[in-house]
Amino acid sequence: VLVLEDAHWSDPPSITYVDYALRALRGSPFFVLALARPEIDETFPNLFGDRGATSIRLAGLSRRASEQLVRTALGSEVSSLVVARVVERAAGNAFYLEELVRAVAEGKGDELPDTVLAMAQGRLDSLPGDLRRVLRAGSVFGAVFWRAAAAELLGQPSESLDQSLRTLTDEELIEPRDEPRFSGSREYVFRHALVREAAYATLTEEDRAVGHGLAADWLERAGDRDPVVLAEHFDRGGLRARAAPHYARAAQAALLAKDFRGALARVASAEACGVDSAELGKLKIICAESFRWLADSGRAINAATAAMALVEPGSEDYFRAAAEVAFGVARRGDLGDALQIGETLLPYLRAKLTPALAIACARTTAALVRSGNLPLADELLSLLGPAESPENDPIVRAEISRVRAQRALPAGDIVAHLRYSETTLAIYDEVGDIRSSCVARANLGYAKIELGLIDEAAALLHTALEDAMRLELPYVVAAIQHNYGYALVLLGRIDEGIPHLQQAMDFGGTQVDHQISGASQMYLALAHLQKGDAVEAERIARLAMESLVTMPPLLPQVSAVLAQALLAQGRLEDAVTMAARGLEELRRLGSVEEGETRIYVAAVLCMRAAGDLHGARAAIAEGVQRLQIRASGIFDEVVREKFLAYPDNAEALQLARELADDLVKNA
């Protein structure tokens, strides 16, 4: 049983971690009880709602229970009129009811306040000045404070302070804690948040500033490692120069904890406090990575570009910023920017390989592969070899493994693509990087699609999609959806797949992510083609052509889909032209990431329909030969059979048989 007290004050990473545990331990004897105020609905909407959570809204004390409590506390002699007034005023609030009972017992029944806050303030006003000062000093720290901290703020003798603390405890305004956070200093907690709020409200702005400054100094000396707490105390104390580095540490901690919006908020606070250019550059890198995971590639690229201009060229921060630029460029398919980043990094890579440089080069290589610039991609990749040694940083090895998987596709080596995808996932799982594992699992799902293992791919992608949605990673969700939707279409579950493809397409368009929008459009066109709606398939395929204009390796496949849509409408001349265009582009490129067999199939279907049997036989022979070369690298016989049964591959083989039969008949 895990109990979360005051869950509304929790941090997002902790809630995410518990949510993950609930999913991972489903079916195990694991129970979470979260207690919170109503504002939990604003802080964490639908808390654990996807894990079968039951929400119980606690009602106020019933009138009967309230009356019983009043009579028990005040004695049976209390008049019914007083009981009714107290019960009515409390309105079921247990704390308010208790304070009202206390007021009546002290002879203040004729002066009952209208609100619970007024009740708390009135209670504090009745205390001697020295006790009020102790409460005010404690309120500066929040719900919890320490004896030594209060002593520093008050400058009060130990014996006098100890007596005040005992009196406040007897008055049930504060309570001691058995296990203090800082050893050697007694810890106290306000009995109710309203007591703390009432005490804090009595401080002047000047007193608050002085108090927060002293509190920050004491907490820092006491060893408090929470950068948010220290930053906010220094900030409220007017010591902004001392607050800035703590905000920066808090931003980095939030980023590592996957609290991206929290990281951006801390960066903004640090900037408001004033930082030098080098520190600002580091903060911009945090912004870039946060924006990347929040699927705002435009702001991610802008922040990373600004960071490169602020930090020292050739430094690890410089390479970290370059890695973020490369990631954004890869999404948008900007060949010019990819070339510029690659050429900028190449001299550094030739001189000395560092972890940050290796990651930047790996991501730049991915952008170059995606945009079709293989020579520079291969040069960068060849220089990254030493970083793949087992004793090196696992994250670096994972990044290189991921780009090697991507590079294997245009080389036609689907087995290497699968192997590197599996390696990438294993590394991220081993180091516990949940976000990157989610991405790697999705990539592995795509690799299985390419091998014809569609059922396995769909199951893997479904799991990855659930994880990405739970982790609130919009870009990853969209990237998975376009592959998952495609897998469903291949399985014949077209109506299930189309909504995923549509959502991914819409996301890609909004984020100017040409790969996601274009690939989703291409798969969506295929889905409509299978449904028999060639007109809609043509419309969407033309949209894909526009989206992927900066990604040449994907255009031949789109041309093939468009050609088939035109052929299905009886527009033979247009279909033949489009199919020939796709096949010509494939031959020019030498290879493509995916859909090679579909390009040959479309060309052969169009040639045969146009009566060009000689051209059709030559094209299908070429396509089947390339298909068999890829199949020959699959040593598992079962997997090889599934690969050859993949719809496009099976259709190519069937066309080869039909055209061979035609040759016999014509002879």
mmCIF file of N, CA and C in Angstrom, residues 154-249:
data_model
loop_
_atom_site.group_PDB
_atom_site.id
_atom_site.type_symbol
_atom_site.label_atom_id
_atom_site.label_comp_id
_atom_site.label_asym_id
_atom_site.label_seq_id
_atom_site.Cartn_x
_atom_site.Cartn_y
_atom_site.Cartn_z
ATOM 1 N N LEU A 154 14.295 34.751 14.337
ATOM 2 C CA LEU A 154 13.817 35.560 15.463
ATOM 3 C C LEU A 154 14.937 36.153 16.296
ATOM 4 N N GLY A 155 16.092 35.473 16.286
ATOM 5 C CA GLY A 155 17.150 35.888 17.195
ATOM 6 C C GLY A 155 16.713 35.735 18.639
ATOM 7 N N GLN A 156 15.905 34.714 18.907
ATOM 8 C CA GLN A 156 15.290 34.519 20.232
ATOM 9 C C GLN A 156 16.107 33.535 21.062
ATOM 10 N N PRO A 157 16.281 33.759 22.375
ATOM 11 C CA PRO A 157 17.006 32.817 23.242
ATOM 12 C C PRO A 157 16.379 31.430 23.187
ATOM 13 N N SER A 158 17.202 30.414 23.306
ATOM 14 C CA SER A 158 16.752 29.032 23.163
ATOM 15 C C SER A 158 15.656 28.670 24.159
ATOM 16 N N GLU A 159 15.861 29.020 25.421
ATOM 17 C CA GLU A 159 14.882 28.627 26.439
ATOM 18 C C GLU A 159 13.529 29.254 26.160
ATOM 19 N N SER A 160 13.528 30.534 25.796
ATOM 20 C CA SER A 160 12.283 31.232 25.504
ATOM 21 C C SER A 160 11.593 30.620 24.296
ATOM 22 N N LEU A 161 12.359 30.288 23.243
ATOM 23 C CA LEU A 161 11.788 29.704 22.032
ATOM 24 C C LEU A 161 11.206 28.327 22.324
ATOM 25 N N ASP A 162 11.925 27.543 23.100
ATOM 26 C CA ASP A 162 11.437 26.196 23.427
ATOM 27 C C ASP A 162 10.110 26.268 24.169
ATOM 28 N N GLN A 163 9.989 27.227 25.060
ATOM 29 C CA GLN A 163 8.741 27.379 25.798
ATOM 30 C C GLN A 163 7.611 27.788 24.855
ATOM 31 N N SER A 164 7.915 28.694 23.922
ATOM 32 C CA SER A 164 6.904 29.126 22.957
ATOM 33 C C SER A 164 6.436 27.960 22.097
ATOM 34 N N LEU A 165 7.369 27.128 21.682
ATOM 35 C CA LEU A 165 7.019 25.979 20.848
ATOM 36 C C LEU A 165 6.167 24.977 21.617
ATOM 37 N N ARG A 166 6.479 24.796 22.892
ATOM 38 C CA ARG A 166 5.667 23.881 23.717
ATOM 39 C C ARG A 166 4.251 24.425 23.875
ATOM 40 N N THR A 167 4.146 25.727 24.091
ATOM 41 C CA THR A 167 2.822 26.343 24.259
ATOM 42 C C THR A 167 2.000 26.230 22.980
ATOM 43 N N LEU A 168 2.628 26.504 21.823
ATOM 44 C CA LEU A 168 1.917 26.408 20.540
ATOM 45 C C LEU A 168 1.496 24.975 20.244
ATOM 46 N N THR A 169 2.288 24.038 20.701
ATOM 47 C CA THR A 169 1.922 22.620 20.539
ATOM 48 C C THR A 169 0.727 22.291 21.422
ATOM 49 N N ASP A 170 0.769 22.782 22.674
ATOM 50 C CA ASP A 170 -0.358 22.546 23.592
ATOM 51 C C ASP A 170 -1.634 23.187 23.058
ATOM 52 N N GLU A 171 -1.486 24.323 22.389
ATOM 53 C CA GLU A 171 -2.640 25.020 21.829
ATOM 54 C C GLU A 171 -3.134 24.373 20.535
ATOM 55 N N GLU A 172 -2.445 23.304 20.109
ATOM 56 C CA GLU A 172 -2.808 22.547 18.912
ATOM 57 C C GLU A 172 -2.757 23.396 17.641
ATOM 58 N N LEU A 173 -1.777 24.309 17.604
ATOM 59 C CA LEU A 173 -1.550 25.109 16.403
ATOM 60 C C LEU A 173 -0.422 24.514 15.556
ATOM 61 N N ILE A 174 0.525 23.868 16.214
ATOM 62 C CA ILE A 174 1.600 23.173 15.511
ATOM 63 C C ILE A 174 1.766 21.797 16.139
ATOM 64 N N GLU A 175 2.480 20.920 15.428
ATOM 65 C CA GLU A 175 2.750 19.575 15.934
ATOM 66 C C GLU A 175 4.193 19.219 15.637
ATOM 67 N N PRO A 176 4.905 18.584 16.575
ATOM 68 C CA PRO A 176 6.276 18.150 16.300
ATOM 69 C C PRO A 176 6.273 16.894 15.423
ATOM 70 N N ARG A 177 7.326 16.718 14.653
ATOM 71 C CA ARG A 177 7.490 15.514 13.835
ATOM 72 C C ARG A 177 8.584 14.656 14.425
ATOM 73 N N ASP A 178 8.359 13.341 14.388
ATOM 74 C CA ASP A 178 9.310 12.416 15.005
ATOM 75 C C ASP A 178 10.575 12.243 14.177
ATOM 76 N N GLU A 179 10.471 12.388 12.862
ATOM 77 C CA GLU A 179 11.625 12.167 11.989
ATOM 78 C C GLU A 179 11.935 13.455 11.228
ATOM 79 N N PRO A 180 12.753 14.326 11.798
ATOM 80 C CA PRO A 180 13.043 15.611 11.156
ATOM 81 C C PRO A 180 13.859 15.431 9.873
ATOM 82 N N ARG A 181 13.675 16.365 8.976
ATOM 83 C CA ARG A 181 14.392 16.318 7.705
ATOM 84 C C ARG A 181 15.874 16.603 7.891
ATOM 85 N N PHE A 182 16.174 17.533 8.790
ATOM 86 C CA PHE A 182 17.563 17.879 9.071
ATOM 87 C C PHE A 182 17.915 17.393 10.469
ATOM 88 N N SER A 183 18.905 16.543 10.546
ATOM 89 C CA SER A 183 19.277 15.986 11.846
ATOM 90 C C SER A 183 19.771 17.091 12.768
ATOM 91 N N GLY A 184 19.409 16.974 14.024
ATOM 92 C CA GLY A 184 19.863 17.934 15.020
ATOM 93 C C GLY A 184 18.955 19.127 15.188
ATOM 94 N N SER A 185 17.867 19.209 14.423
ATOM 95 C CA SER A 185 16.947 20.337 14.568
ATOM 96 C C SER A 185 15.520 19.819 14.606
ATOM 97 N N ARG A 186 14.824 20.107 15.697
ATOM 98 C CA ARG A 186 13.450 19.639 15.853
ATOM 99 C C ARG A 186 12.561 20.228 14.760
ATOM 100 N N GLU A 187 11.702 19.398 14.193
ATOM 101 C CA GLU A 187 10.854 19.820 13.088
ATOM 102 C C GLU A 187 9.407 19.944 13.541
ATOM 103 N N TYR A 188 8.733 20.980 13.058
ATOM 104 C CA TYR A 188 7.325 21.217 13.406
ATOM 105 C C TYR A 188 6.517 21.408 12.126
ATOM 106 N N VAL A 189 5.253 21.024 12.188
ATOM 107 C CA VAL A 189 4.339 21.204 11.066
ATOM 108 C C VAL A 189 3.111 21.958 11.563
ATOM 109 N N PHE A 190 2.626 22.900 10.774
ATOM 110 C CA PHE A 190 1.392 23.595 11.140
ATOM 111 C C PHE A 190 0.241 22.589 11.138
ATOM 112 N N ARG A 191 -0.571 22.657 12.158
ATOM 113 C CA ARG A 191 -1.650 21.676 12.294
ATOM 114 C C ARG A 191 -2.634 21.764 11.144
ATOM 115 N N HIS A 192 -2.793 22.947 10.580
ATOM 116 C CA HIS A 192 -3.666 23.106 9.424
ATOM 117 C C HIS A 192 -3.083 24.188 8.530
ATOM 118 N N ALA A 193 -3.233 24.005 7.217
ATOM 119 C CA ALA A 193 -2.683 24.975 6.269
ATOM 120 C C ALA A 193 -3.228 26.377 6.514
ATOM 121 N N LEU A 194 -4.483 26.471 6.988
ATOM 122 C CA LEU A 194 -5.080 27.786 7.219
ATOM 123 C C LEU A 194 -4.384 28.541 8.349
ATOM 124 N N VAL A 195 -3.866 27.801 9.306
ATOM 125 C CA VAL A 195 -3.122 28.449 10.393
ATOM 126 C C VAL A 195 -1.861 29.088 9.829
ATOM 127 N N ARG A 196 -1.163 28.333 8.976
ATOM 128 C CA ARG A 196 0.048 28.864 8.359
ATOM 129 C C ARG A 196 -0.273 30.072 7.492
ATOM 130 N N GLU A 197 -1.346 29.980 6.684
ATOM 131 C CA GLU A 197 -1.726 31.078 5.800
ATOM 132 C C GLU A 197 -2.103 32.326 6.596
ATOM 133 N N ALA A 198 -2.783 32.123 7.704
ATOM 134 C CA ALA A 198 -3.181 33.268 8.536
ATOM 135 C C ALA A 198 -1.956 33.945 9.141
ATOM 136 N N ALA A 199 -0.973 33.139 9.580
ATOM 137 C CA ALA A 199 0.242 33.708 10.162
ATOM 138 C C ALA A 199 1.050 34.454 9.102
ATOM 139 N N TYR A 200 1.163 33.875 7.920
ATOM 140 C CA TYR A 200 1.946 34.490 6.847
ATOM 141 C C TYR A 200 1.317 35.799 6.381
ATOM 142 N N ALA A 201 -0.024 35.857 6.422
ATOM 143 C CA ALA A 201 -0.737 37.046 5.961
ATOM 144 C C ALA A 201 -0.455 38.259 6.834
ATOM 145 N N THR A 202 -0.009 38.042 8.060
ATOM 146 C CA THR A 202 0.239 39.173 8.967
ATOM 147 C C THR A 202 1.610 39.802 8.762
ATOM 148 N N LEU A 203 2.465 39.190 7.916
ATOM 149 C CA LEU A 203 3.796 39.741 7.659
ATOM 150 C C LEU A 203 3.722 40.892 6.670
ATOM 151 N N THR A 204 4.505 41.929 6.898
ATOM 152 C CA THR A 204 4.599 43.008 5.914
ATOM 153 C C THR A 204 5.491 42.537 4.758
ATOM 154 N N GLU A 205 5.432 43.238 3.616
ATOM 155 C CA GLU A 205 6.251 42.862 2.467
ATOM 156 C C GLU A 205 7.730 42.904 2.827
ATOM 157 N N GLU A 206 8.107 43.895 3.615
ATOM 158 C CA GLU A 206 9.508 44.011 4.016
ATOM 159 C C GLU A 206 9.916 42.848 4.902
ATOM 160 N N ASP A 207 9.045 42.479 5.849
ATOM 161 C CA ASP A 207 9.349 41.351 6.733
ATOM 162 C C ASP A 207 9.453 40.053 5.941
ATOM 163 N N ARG A 208 8.583 39.911 4.955
ATOM 164 C CA ARG A 208 8.627 38.682 4.147
ATOM 165 C C ARG A 208 9.948 38.582 3.382
ATOM 166 N N ALA A 209 10.371 39.684 2.788
ATOM 167 C CA ALA A 209 11.618 39.667 2.026
ATOM 168 C C ALA A 209 12.797 39.303 2.921
ATOM 169 N N VAL A 210 12.870 39.933 4.094
ATOM 170 C CA VAL A 210 13.958 39.633 5.033
ATOM 171 C C VAL A 210 13.870 38.178 5.476
ATOM 172 N N GLY A 211 12.664 37.740 5.790
ATOM 173 C CA GLY A 211 12.468 36.377 6.267
ATOM 174 C C GLY A 211 12.869 35.338 5.237
ATOM 175 N N HIS A 212 12.479 35.539 3.992
ATOM 176 C CA HIS A 212 12.826 34.562 2.952
ATOM 177 C C HIS A 212 14.325 34.528 2.692
ATOM 178 N N GLY A 213 14.972 35.688 2.766
ATOM 179 C CA GLY A 213 16.415 35.702 2.591
ATOM 180 C C GLY A 213 17.115 34.925 3.689
ATOM 181 N N LEU A 214 16.700 35.151 4.944
ATOM 182 C CA LEU A 214 17.289 34.411 6.067
ATOM 183 C C LEU A 214 16.963 32.921 5.970
ATOM 184 N N ALA A 215 15.742 32.604 5.530
ATOM 185 C CA ALA A 215 15.343 31.202 5.386
ATOM 186 C C ALA A 215 16.210 30.499 4.353
ATOM 187 N N ALA A 216 16.474 31.179 3.232
ATOM 188 C CA ALA A 216 17.300 30.581 2.185
ATOM 189 C C ALA A 216 18.706 30.307 2.698
ATOM 190 N N ASP A 217 19.277 31.268 3.425
ATOM 191 C CA ASP A 217 20.619 31.078 3.993
ATOM 192 C C ASP A 217 20.643 29.879 4.936
ATOM 193 N N TRP A 218 19.636 29.786 5.803
ATOM 194 C CA TRP A 218 19.615 28.696 6.779
ATOM 195 C C TRP A 218 19.464 27.343 6.072
ATOM 196 N N LEU A 219 18.543 27.270 5.107
ATOM 197 C CA LEU A 219 18.315 26.006 4.398
ATOM 198 C C LEU A 219 19.558 25.577 3.628
ATOM 199 N N GLU A 220 20.244 26.536 3.046
ATOM 200 C CA GLU A 220 21.457 26.218 2.289
ATOM 201 C C GLU A 220 22.525 25.647 3.211
ATOM 202 N N ARG A 221 22.701 26.268 4.381
ATOM 203 C CA ARG A 221 23.689 25.765 5.342
ATOM 204 C C ARG A 221 23.275 24.422 5.924
ATOM 205 N N ALA A 222 21.960 24.224 6.062
ATOM 206 C CA ALA A 222 21.463 22.977 6.641
ATOM 207 C C ALA A 222 21.589 21.808 5.670
ATOM 208 N N GLY A 223 21.873 22.116 4.398
ATOM 209 C CA GLY A 223 22.062 21.049 3.422
ATOM 210 C C GLY A 223 20.853 20.737 2.581
ATOM 211 N N ASP A 224 19.897 21.673 2.505
ATOM 212 C CA ASP A 224 18.730 21.446 1.653
ATOM 213 C C ASP A 224 19.197 21.395 0.199
ATOM 214 N N ARG A 225 18.862 20.294 -0.498
ATOM 215 C CA ARG A 225 19.305 20.118 -1.877
ATOM 216 C C ARG A 225 18.206 20.414 -2.890
ATOM 217 N N ASP A 226 17.047 20.866 -2.420
ATOM 218 C CA ASP A 226 15.946 21.139 -3.340
ATOM 219 C C ASP A 226 16.156 22.508 -3.972
ATOM 220 N N PRO A 227 16.526 22.560 -5.271
ATOM 221 C CA PRO A 227 16.839 23.850 -5.892
ATOM 222 C C PRO A 227 15.625 24.762 -6.013
ATOM 223 N N VAL A 228 14.435 24.183 -6.138
ATOM 224 C CA VAL A 228 13.235 25.011 -6.259
ATOM 225 C C VAL A 228 12.990 25.771 -4.961
ATOM 226 N N VAL A 229 13.095 25.070 -3.846
ATOM 227 C CA VAL A 229 12.877 25.701 -2.538
ATOM 228 C C VAL A 229 13.876 26.837 -2.331
ATOM 229 N N LEU A 230 15.157 26.553 -2.567
ATOM 230 C CA LEU A 230 16.184 27.572 -2.364
ATOM 231 C C LEU A 230 15.987 28.748 -3.311
ATOM 232 N N ALA A 231 15.698 28.448 -4.571
ATOM 233 C CA ALA A 231 15.521 29.520 -5.555
ATOM 234 C C ALA A 231 14.370 30.435 -5.177
ATOM 235 N N GLU A 232 13.250 29.851 -4.793
ATOM 236 C CA GLU A 232 12.078 30.668 -4.482
ATOM 237 C C GLU A 232 12.293 31.508 -3.225
ATOM 238 N N HIS A 233 12.995 30.959 -2.232
ATOM 239 C CA HIS A 233 13.288 31.754 -1.028
ATOM 240 C C HIS A 233 14.208 32.926 -1.370
ATOM 241 N N PHE A 234 15.283 32.649 -2.132
ATOM 242 C CA PHE A 234 16.186 33.735 -2.516
ATOM 243 C C PHE A 234 15.450 34.774 -3.366
ATOM 244 N N ASP A 235 14.609 34.299 -4.279
ATOM 245 C CA ASP A 235 13.870 35.196 -5.157
ATOM 246 C C ASP A 235 12.932 36.087 -4.349
ATOM 247 N N ARG A 236 12.155 35.483 -3.452
ATOM 248 C CA ARG A 236 11.225 36.259 -2.626
ATOM 249 C C ARG A 236 11.952 37.165 -1.654
ATOM 250 N N GLY A 237 13.200 36.797 -1.360
ATOM 251 C CA GLY A 237 13.996 37.634 -0.477
ATOM 252 C C GLY A 237 14.704 38.760 -1.210
ATOM 253 N N GLY A 238 14.449 38.881 -2.525
ATOM 254 C CA GLY A 238 15.068 39.944 -3.304
ATOM 255 C C GLY A 238 16.501 39.654 -3.698
ATOM 256 N N LEU A 239 16.990 38.446 -3.420
ATOM 257 C CA LEU A 239 18.379 38.072 -3.726
ATOM 258 C C LEU A 239 18.388 37.312 -5.057
ATOM 259 N N ARG A 240 18.069 37.972 -6.135
ATOM 260 C CA ARG A 240 17.820 37.311 -7.415
ATOM 261 C C ARG A 240 19.093 36.716 -8.022
ATOM 262 N N ALA A 241 20.225 37.362 -7.791
ATOM 263 C CA ALA A 241 21.476 36.822 -8.331
ATOM 264 C C ALA A 241 21.780 35.461 -7.713
ATOM 265 N N ARG A 242 21.398 35.274 -6.444
ATOM 266 C CA ARG A 242 21.627 33.983 -5.789
ATOM 267 C C ARG A 242 20.528 32.991 -6.153
ATOM 268 N N ALA A 243 19.377 33.505 -6.559
ATOM 269 C CA ALA A 243 18.279 32.613 -6.939
ATOM 270 C C ALA A 243 18.524 31.986 -8.304
ATOM 271 N N ALA A 244 19.149 32.722 -9.222
ATOM 272 C CA ALA A 244 19.279 32.279 -10.613
ATOM 273 C C ALA A 244 19.927 30.903 -10.761
ATOM 274 N N PRO A 245 21.098 30.635 -10.135
ATOM 275 C CA PRO A 245 21.705 29.307 -10.327
ATOM 276 C C PRO A 245 20.848 28.171 -9.775
ATOM 277 N N HIS A 246 20.083 28.450 -8.726
ATOM 278 C CA HIS A 246 19.194 27.411 -8.188
ATOM 279 C C HIS A 246 18.029 27.155 -9.147
ATOM 280 N N TYR A 247 17.510 28.204 -9.769
ATOM 281 C CA TYR A 247 16.467 28.005 -10.790
ATOM 282 C C TYR A 247 17.023 27.182 -11.951
ATOM 283 N N ALA A 248 18.280 27.458 -12.315
ATOM 284 C CA ALA A 248 18.902 26.710 -13.414
ATOM 285 C C ALA A 248 19.031 25.232 -13.051
ATOM 286 N N ARG A 249 19.455 24.949 -11.817
ATOM 287 C CA ARG A 249 19.546 23.546 -11.372
ATOM 288 C C ARG A 249 18.164 22.914 -11.348
#
